[in-house]
Short mmCIF file of C-alpha atoms and ligand atoms in Angstrom, two decimals:
data_model
loop_
_atom_site.label_atom_id
_atom_site.label_comp_id
_atom_site.label_asym_id
_atom_site.label_seq_id
_atom_site.Cartn_x
_atom_site.Cartn_y
_atom_site.Cartn_z
CA MET A 933 7.38 -95.87 115.65
CA SER A 934 4.87 -96.91 118.25
CA LYS A 935 1.53 -95.25 118.78
CA LYS A 936 0.80 -97.22 121.95
CA HIS A 937 4.15 -96.94 123.76
CA PRO A 938 5.92 -93.85 122.36
CA ILE A 939 9.67 -93.28 122.50
CA ILE A 940 11.51 -89.94 122.63
CA SER A 941 15.19 -90.07 121.72
CA VAL A 942 17.56 -87.20 122.52
CA VAL A 943 20.88 -87.65 120.73
CA GLY A 944 24.15 -85.81 121.18
CA SER A 945 27.88 -86.33 121.44
CA SER A 946 29.76 -86.38 124.73
CA GLY A 947 29.53 -82.88 126.23
CA ALA A 948 26.76 -81.74 123.85
CA GLY A 949 24.27 -81.16 126.65
CA THR A 950 21.87 -84.10 126.44
CA SER A 951 21.88 -84.60 130.23
CA THR A 952 21.15 -80.89 130.64
CA VAL A 953 18.27 -81.06 128.15
CA LYS A 954 16.84 -83.97 130.14
CA HIS A 955 16.04 -81.52 132.97
CA THR A 956 13.77 -79.58 130.60
CA PHE A 957 12.02 -82.79 129.55
CA ASP A 958 11.64 -83.81 133.21
CA GLN A 959 9.99 -80.46 133.95
CA ILE A 960 7.54 -80.95 131.07
CA PHE A 961 6.81 -84.53 132.15
CA ARG A 962 6.15 -83.40 135.74
CA ARG A 963 3.94 -80.50 134.72
CA GLU A 964 1.93 -82.52 132.21
CA GLY A 965 1.62 -85.55 134.52
CA VAL A 966 3.52 -87.80 132.11
CA ASN A 967 5.05 -90.92 133.65
CA ALA A 968 8.28 -91.42 131.67
CA VAL A 969 10.85 -94.20 131.94
CA SER A 970 14.34 -92.78 131.29
CA ILE A 971 17.38 -94.56 129.91
CA GLU A 972 20.92 -93.37 129.27
CA GLY A 973 22.93 -94.24 126.18
CA ASP A 974 26.00 -95.07 128.29
CA ALA A 975 24.10 -98.06 129.71
CA PHE A 976 24.59 -99.64 126.30
CA HIS A 977 28.39 -99.37 126.19
CA LYS A 978 29.84 -102.83 125.54
CA PHE A 979 32.74 -102.57 128.01
CA ASN A 980 33.39 -101.30 131.50
CA ARG A 981 36.26 -98.78 131.82
CA LYS A 982 39.00 -101.39 132.42
CA ASP A 983 37.82 -103.70 129.63
CA MET A 984 37.42 -100.71 127.28
CA LYS A 985 41.05 -99.79 127.88
CA ALA A 986 42.12 -103.36 127.10
CA GLU A 987 39.91 -103.41 123.99
CA LEU A 988 41.33 -100.06 122.84
CA ASP A 989 44.87 -101.45 123.20
CA ARG A 990 43.85 -104.56 121.26
CA GLN A 991 42.16 -102.56 118.48
CA TYR A 992 45.07 -100.13 118.19
CA ALA A 993 47.56 -103.02 118.04
CA ALA A 994 45.47 -104.44 115.20
CA GLY A 995 45.66 -101.08 113.40
CA ASN A 996 42.09 -99.94 114.12
CA THR A 997 42.85 -96.46 115.41
CA GLY A 998 39.29 -95.34 114.71
CA PHE A 999 37.90 -97.37 117.60
CA SER A 1000 36.32 -95.42 120.52
CA HIS A 1001 33.23 -95.15 122.71
CA PHE A 1002 31.49 -93.54 119.73
CA SER A 1003 32.08 -96.59 117.50
CA TYR A 1004 29.12 -98.82 116.75
CA ASP A 1005 31.05 -101.90 117.88
CA ALA A 1006 31.93 -100.42 121.29
CA ASN A 1007 28.23 -100.42 122.10
CA GLU A 1008 25.38 -102.92 122.44
CA LEU A 1009 23.35 -101.32 119.65
CA ALA A 1010 21.41 -104.50 118.86
CA GLU A 1011 20.33 -104.57 122.51
CA LEU A 1012 19.37 -100.88 122.38
CA GLU A 1013 17.32 -101.54 119.25
CA ARG A 1014 15.72 -104.56 120.95
CA VAL A 1015 14.83 -102.46 124.02
CA PHE A 1016 13.24 -99.77 121.80
CA ARG A 1017 11.32 -102.42 119.85
CA GLU A 1018 10.18 -104.25 122.98
CA TYR A 1019 9.07 -101.03 124.64
CA GLY A 1020 7.17 -99.98 121.51
CA ASP A 1021 5.40 -103.35 121.38
CA THR A 1022 4.74 -104.00 125.08
CA GLY A 1023 5.71 -101.01 127.23
CA LYS A 1024 8.36 -103.22 128.87
CA GLY A 1025 12.14 -103.19 128.70
CA ARG A 1026 15.30 -103.05 130.77
CA THR A 1027 18.23 -100.80 131.44
CA ARG A 1028 21.27 -100.29 133.68
CA HIS A 1029 23.64 -97.42 134.53
CA TYR A 1030 27.26 -96.76 133.58
CA VAL A 1031 28.85 -95.05 136.59
CA HIS A 1032 31.18 -92.19 135.58
CA ASP A 1033 32.26 -90.61 138.85
CA ASP A 1034 32.19 -90.73 142.65
CA GLU A 1035 28.85 -88.91 142.87
CA GLU A 1036 27.18 -91.53 140.66
CA ALA A 1037 29.07 -94.29 142.52
CA GLU A 1038 27.48 -93.08 145.75
CA LYS A 1039 24.04 -93.00 144.12
CA TYR A 1040 24.20 -96.45 142.48
CA GLY A 1041 26.51 -98.34 144.85
CA VAL A 1042 28.91 -99.38 142.09
CA PRO A 1043 32.48 -98.01 141.63
CA PRO A 1044 33.25 -95.55 138.79
CA GLY A 1045 33.86 -97.23 135.44
CA HIS A 1046 31.41 -100.09 136.14
CA PHE A 1047 27.81 -100.92 135.28
CA THR A 1048 24.93 -101.60 137.63
CA GLU A 1049 22.93 -104.79 137.01
CA TRP A 1050 20.25 -104.72 134.32
CA ALA A 1051 16.81 -104.04 135.82
CA PRO A 1052 13.33 -104.07 134.24
CA PHE A 1053 11.38 -100.85 133.65
CA GLU A 1054 8.54 -100.11 136.01
CA ASP A 1055 5.19 -101.09 134.53
CA GLY A 1056 2.60 -98.54 133.46
CA SER A 1057 4.80 -95.79 131.99
CA ASP A 1058 3.41 -93.37 129.39
CA LEU A 1059 6.59 -93.16 127.30
CA LEU A 1060 10.26 -94.07 127.08
CA PHE A 1061 12.85 -91.29 127.16
CA TYR A 1062 16.39 -92.00 125.86
CA GLU A 1063 19.35 -89.60 126.04
CA GLY A 1064 22.78 -90.44 124.71
CA LEU A 1065 25.15 -91.10 121.85
CA HIS A 1066 23.30 -93.53 119.58
CA GLY A 1067 19.55 -92.95 119.78
CA ALA A 1068 19.09 -92.39 116.03
CA VAL A 1069 21.64 -94.79 114.50
CA VAL A 1070 20.87 -96.33 111.14
CA ASN A 1071 23.53 -98.70 109.82
CA ASP A 1072 23.77 -102.10 108.13
CA GLU A 1073 22.97 -103.94 111.37
CA VAL A 1074 20.42 -101.81 113.22
CA ASN A 1075 17.81 -99.16 112.65
CA ILE A 1076 17.27 -97.51 116.01
CA ALA A 1077 15.89 -94.30 114.47
CA LYS A 1078 12.80 -96.03 113.12
CA TYR A 1079 11.60 -97.06 116.60
CA ALA A 1080 11.70 -93.53 118.04
CA ASP A 1081 8.60 -91.35 117.61
CA LEU A 1082 10.33 -88.05 118.35
CA LYS A 1083 14.07 -87.63 117.76
CA ILE A 1084 15.92 -84.55 119.04
CA GLY A 1085 19.53 -83.64 118.17
CA VAL A 1086 21.55 -81.62 120.69
CA VAL A 1087 24.47 -80.31 118.67
CA PRO A 1088 26.48 -77.27 119.79
CA VAL A 1089 28.98 -76.04 117.22
CA VAL A 1090 32.04 -78.17 117.71
CA ASN A 1091 34.33 -75.70 119.55
CA LEU A 1092 31.58 -75.16 122.10
CA GLU A 1093 30.96 -78.90 122.40
CA TRP A 1094 34.65 -79.41 123.19
CA ILE A 1095 34.65 -76.60 125.77
CA GLN A 1096 31.57 -78.11 127.43
CA LYS A 1097 33.14 -81.58 127.44
CA ILE A 1098 36.50 -80.39 128.77
CA HIS A 1099 34.90 -78.40 131.59
CA ARG A 1100 32.46 -81.16 132.58
CA ASP A 1101 35.09 -83.94 132.43
CA LYS A 1102 37.55 -81.89 134.51
CA ALA A 1103 35.02 -80.68 137.07
CA LYS A 1104 32.99 -83.86 137.51
CA ARG A 1105 35.07 -86.76 136.28
CA GLY A 1106 38.58 -85.84 137.43
CA TYR A 1107 40.30 -85.75 134.01
CA THR A 1108 42.97 -83.25 132.89
CA THR A 1109 42.64 -81.01 129.80
CA GLU A 1110 45.33 -83.11 128.12
CA ALA A 1111 43.47 -86.36 128.80
CA VAL A 1112 40.18 -84.96 127.45
CA THR A 1113 41.94 -83.51 124.40
CA ASP A 1114 43.41 -86.94 123.73
CA VAL A 1115 39.95 -88.53 123.98
CA ILE A 1116 38.47 -85.93 121.58
CA LEU A 1117 41.24 -86.67 119.07
CA ARG A 1118 40.90 -90.43 119.38
CA ARG A 1119 37.15 -90.22 118.85
CA MET A 1120 37.24 -88.01 115.77
CA HIS A 1121 36.93 -90.83 113.21
CA SER A 1122 33.92 -92.39 114.92
CA TYR A 1123 32.47 -88.93 115.64
CA VAL A 1124 32.32 -88.33 111.90
CA HIS A 1125 31.15 -91.82 110.95
CA CYS A 1126 28.85 -92.82 113.82
CA ILE A 1127 27.62 -89.64 115.57
CA ILE A 1128 27.12 -86.97 112.89
CA PRO A 1129 24.94 -89.04 110.47
CA GLN A 1130 22.26 -89.25 113.15
CA PHE A 1131 21.52 -85.54 112.88
CA THR A 1132 19.94 -86.05 109.48
CA GLU A 1133 17.56 -88.57 111.10
CA THR A 1134 16.49 -86.30 113.96
CA ASP A 1135 13.18 -84.39 113.78
CA ILE A 1136 14.47 -81.25 115.52
CA ASN A 1137 18.07 -80.14 116.09
CA PHE A 1138 19.06 -77.60 118.73
CA GLN A 1139 22.41 -76.08 117.83
CA ARG A 1140 23.98 -73.72 120.37
CA VAL A 1141 26.30 -71.16 118.76
CA PRO A 1142 28.53 -68.97 120.95
CA VAL A 1143 28.76 -65.25 120.21
CA VAL A 1144 32.02 -64.91 122.13
CA ASP A 1145 35.45 -65.95 120.87
CA THR A 1146 35.99 -69.70 121.23
CA SER A 1147 38.82 -69.93 118.73
CA ASN A 1148 41.03 -71.87 121.14
CA PRO A 1149 38.57 -74.15 122.94
CA LEU A 1150 41.37 -75.92 124.81
CA VAL A 1151 42.17 -72.86 126.92
CA ALA A 1152 38.67 -71.43 127.44
CA ARG A 1153 38.39 -70.55 131.10
CA TRP A 1154 34.63 -71.03 131.28
CA ILE A 1155 31.76 -72.37 129.23
CA PRO A 1156 30.04 -69.57 127.25
CA THR A 1157 26.85 -68.79 129.15
CA PRO A 1158 23.34 -68.96 127.68
CA ASP A 1159 23.40 -65.16 127.26
CA GLU A 1160 26.66 -65.46 125.33
CA SER A 1161 25.04 -67.70 122.74
CA LEU A 1162 22.28 -68.14 120.20
CA VAL A 1163 20.47 -71.38 119.45
CA VAL A 1164 19.51 -72.46 115.94
CA ILE A 1165 16.46 -74.73 115.98
CA ARG A 1166 15.91 -76.67 112.79
CA PHE A 1167 12.82 -78.74 112.00
CA LYS A 1168 13.22 -81.63 109.58
CA ASN A 1169 9.58 -81.32 108.59
CA PRO A 1170 8.36 -77.77 109.22
CA ARG A 1171 4.77 -78.56 108.21
CA GLY A 1172 2.47 -77.92 111.15
CA ILE A 1173 5.04 -75.84 113.08
CA ASP A 1174 3.53 -72.46 113.97
CA PHE A 1175 6.61 -70.31 113.39
CA SER A 1176 4.78 -67.00 113.74
CA TYR A 1177 3.56 -68.09 117.21
CA LEU A 1178 7.11 -69.11 118.22
CA VAL A 1179 8.64 -65.85 116.93
CA SER A 1180 6.00 -63.80 118.74
CA MET A 1181 6.43 -65.69 122.03
CA ILE A 1182 10.25 -65.81 122.04
CA ASP A 1183 11.61 -62.31 122.36
CA GLY A 1184 14.56 -61.64 120.04
CA SER A 1185 14.00 -64.70 117.84
CA TRP A 1186 13.84 -64.78 114.06
CA MET A 1187 13.55 -67.23 111.19
CA SER A 1188 16.80 -67.85 109.35
CA ARG A 1189 15.38 -70.36 106.86
CA ALA A 1190 11.96 -71.75 106.03
CA ASN A 1191 12.55 -74.56 108.55
CA SER A 1192 14.79 -72.83 111.10
CA ILE A 1193 14.40 -70.35 113.90
CA VAL A 1194 17.16 -68.61 115.85
CA ILE A 1195 16.64 -67.72 119.49
CA PRO A 1196 18.72 -65.97 122.17
CA GLY A 1197 20.54 -68.66 124.20
CA GLY A 1198 18.79 -67.64 127.40
CA LYS A 1199 15.44 -68.56 125.85
CA LEU A 1200 16.35 -72.20 125.17
CA ASP A 1201 14.32 -73.60 128.05
CA LEU A 1202 11.26 -71.54 127.06
CA ALA A 1203 11.61 -72.52 123.40
CA MET A 1204 11.90 -76.19 124.28
CA GLN A 1205 8.81 -75.98 126.45
CA LEU A 1206 6.80 -74.19 123.75
CA ILE A 1207 7.90 -76.56 121.00
CA LEU A 1208 8.00 -79.86 122.84
CA THR A 1209 4.99 -79.67 125.20
CA PRO A 1210 2.35 -80.00 122.45
CA MET A 1211 4.39 -82.74 120.75
CA ILE A 1212 4.64 -84.73 123.98
CA GLU A 1213 0.94 -84.15 124.73
CA ARG A 1214 0.07 -85.47 121.27
CA LEU A 1215 2.25 -88.57 121.65
CA VAL A 1216 0.66 -89.40 125.00
CA SER A 1217 -2.93 -88.71 123.96
CA GLU A 1218 -2.54 -90.76 120.77
CA SER A 1219 -1.02 -93.60 122.80
CA LYS A 1220 -3.99 -93.57 125.16
CA ARG A 1221 -6.39 -93.78 122.20
CA ALA A 1222 -4.39 -96.57 120.48
N1 ADP B 1705 22.68 -74.66 127.10
C1 ADP B 1705 23.76 -74.70 127.88
N2 ADP B 1705 24.26 -73.55 128.39
C2 ADP B 1705 25.36 -73.58 129.18
N3 ADP B 1705 26.03 -74.70 129.53
C3 ADP B 1705 25.58 -75.87 129.05
C4 ADP B 1705 24.42 -75.94 128.20
N4 ADP B 1705 24.21 -77.24 127.88
C5 ADP B 1705 25.18 -77.94 128.50
N5 ADP B 1705 25.99 -77.14 129.20
C6 ADP B 1705 27.15 -77.55 130.03
O1 ADP B 1705 27.97 -78.40 129.23
C7 ADP B 1705 28.49 -79.48 129.98
C8 ADP B 1705 28.12 -80.79 129.30
O2 ADP B 1705 26.71 -80.96 129.36
P1 ADP B 1705 26.05 -82.39 129.61
O3 ADP B 1705 24.58 -82.18 129.66
O4 ADP B 1705 26.70 -83.06 130.78
O5 ADP B 1705 26.47 -83.14 128.27
P2 ADP B 1705 26.19 -84.62 127.76
O6 ADP B 1705 25.25 -85.29 128.74
O7 ADP B 1705 25.57 -84.46 126.41
O8 ADP B 1705 27.53 -85.29 127.71
C9 ADP B 1705 27.93 -79.34 131.38
O9 ADP B 1705 28.88 -78.69 132.18
C10 ADP B 1705 26.71 -78.43 131.18
O10 ADP B 1705 26.44 -77.67 132.34
O1 RUB B 1706 31.55 -90.81 125.97
C1 RUB B 1706 30.80 -91.20 126.81
C2 RUB B 1706 29.46 -90.67 126.74
O2 RUB B 1706 29.03 -90.19 127.94
P1 RUB B 1706 28.81 -88.61 128.24
O3 RUB B 1706 27.86 -88.02 127.23
O4 RUB B 1706 28.22 -88.67 129.61
O5 RUB B 1706 30.17 -88.03 128.18
C3 RUB B 1706 31.18 -92.25 127.81
O6 RUB B 1706 30.15 -92.65 128.64
C4 RUB B 1706 32.23 -91.87 128.76
O7 RUB B 1706 33.13 -91.02 128.23
C5 RUB B 1706 32.89 -93.15 129.34
O8 RUB B 1706 34.23 -93.06 129.43
P2 RUB B 1706 35.05 -93.12 130.78
O9 RUB B 1706 34.18 -93.65 131.86
O10 RUB B 1706 36.16 -94.05 130.48
O11 RUB B 1706 35.46 -91.73 131.03
#
């Protein structure tokens, strides 16, 4: 936790929607005049695509079939923790980009499957924004969660997460359904052991739930739309959350538990703005006073 240089960490599996949620944060930052430095979790992968393949072969040959991009040891988590700590202390840090596809290759000038060089953050930012796989990890080696001031989980129910991943990876990254299915299967062990535990650390979880049949996610022809879904929003600590205000502002919403509200999927952007804007304002104003 850092009062002076706050950190927001948005955590979700591959295909969960963390990049999509970043657009909502960017809108809030722009509207509120907040100068945020953004980093992506993929920047902290340990291997480029070719070396990851070689490492996977090595790990499998050694009998470690649980190894994947989700695993702690496939990522530079000590470096991520160090960057969070350094930013919290000084407002400085560094990041790079992992290039997934041709569009990103064009943008960053590095071929798909490679990293750009590390580069320092611009000085004078108001906060650090992280989105990715490991922004709330707590294990024997690192405690990334403790450095983040606001932690958000983006966690669709798993069939929907798979549909979102399959469609995104086919449309943008050139993979086949079979290849993505294979990746989902290979990552299951580390999904359970490295990804899921983070959602008990997060302050707010946004869980999209489809209200259309997704019983065979591998053949779904399109991603259920916002209007074909509900979103469960769960607050770890509901104290101070004005639920009656939220329910009155978000048409069609209701409370399902003392710490949870359910909203129509189409209202996700509005709900995020209503919930997150005052939290971000508070982080920034407290940092300016610190
Ligand atoms: N709330 C949503 N409603 C509809 N589609 C969504 C939603 N969130 C994400 N998606 C879609 O799911 C896919 C994966 O989302 P993305 O943000 O790229 O995931 P991540 O960055 O977590 O891997 C994208 O095609 C995106 O458009
Ligand atoms: O799992 C993720 C998370 O990213 P995202 O949330 O963007 O999916 C990896 O970055 C890619 O899958 C890399 O694998 P490759 O480059 O070999 O496909």
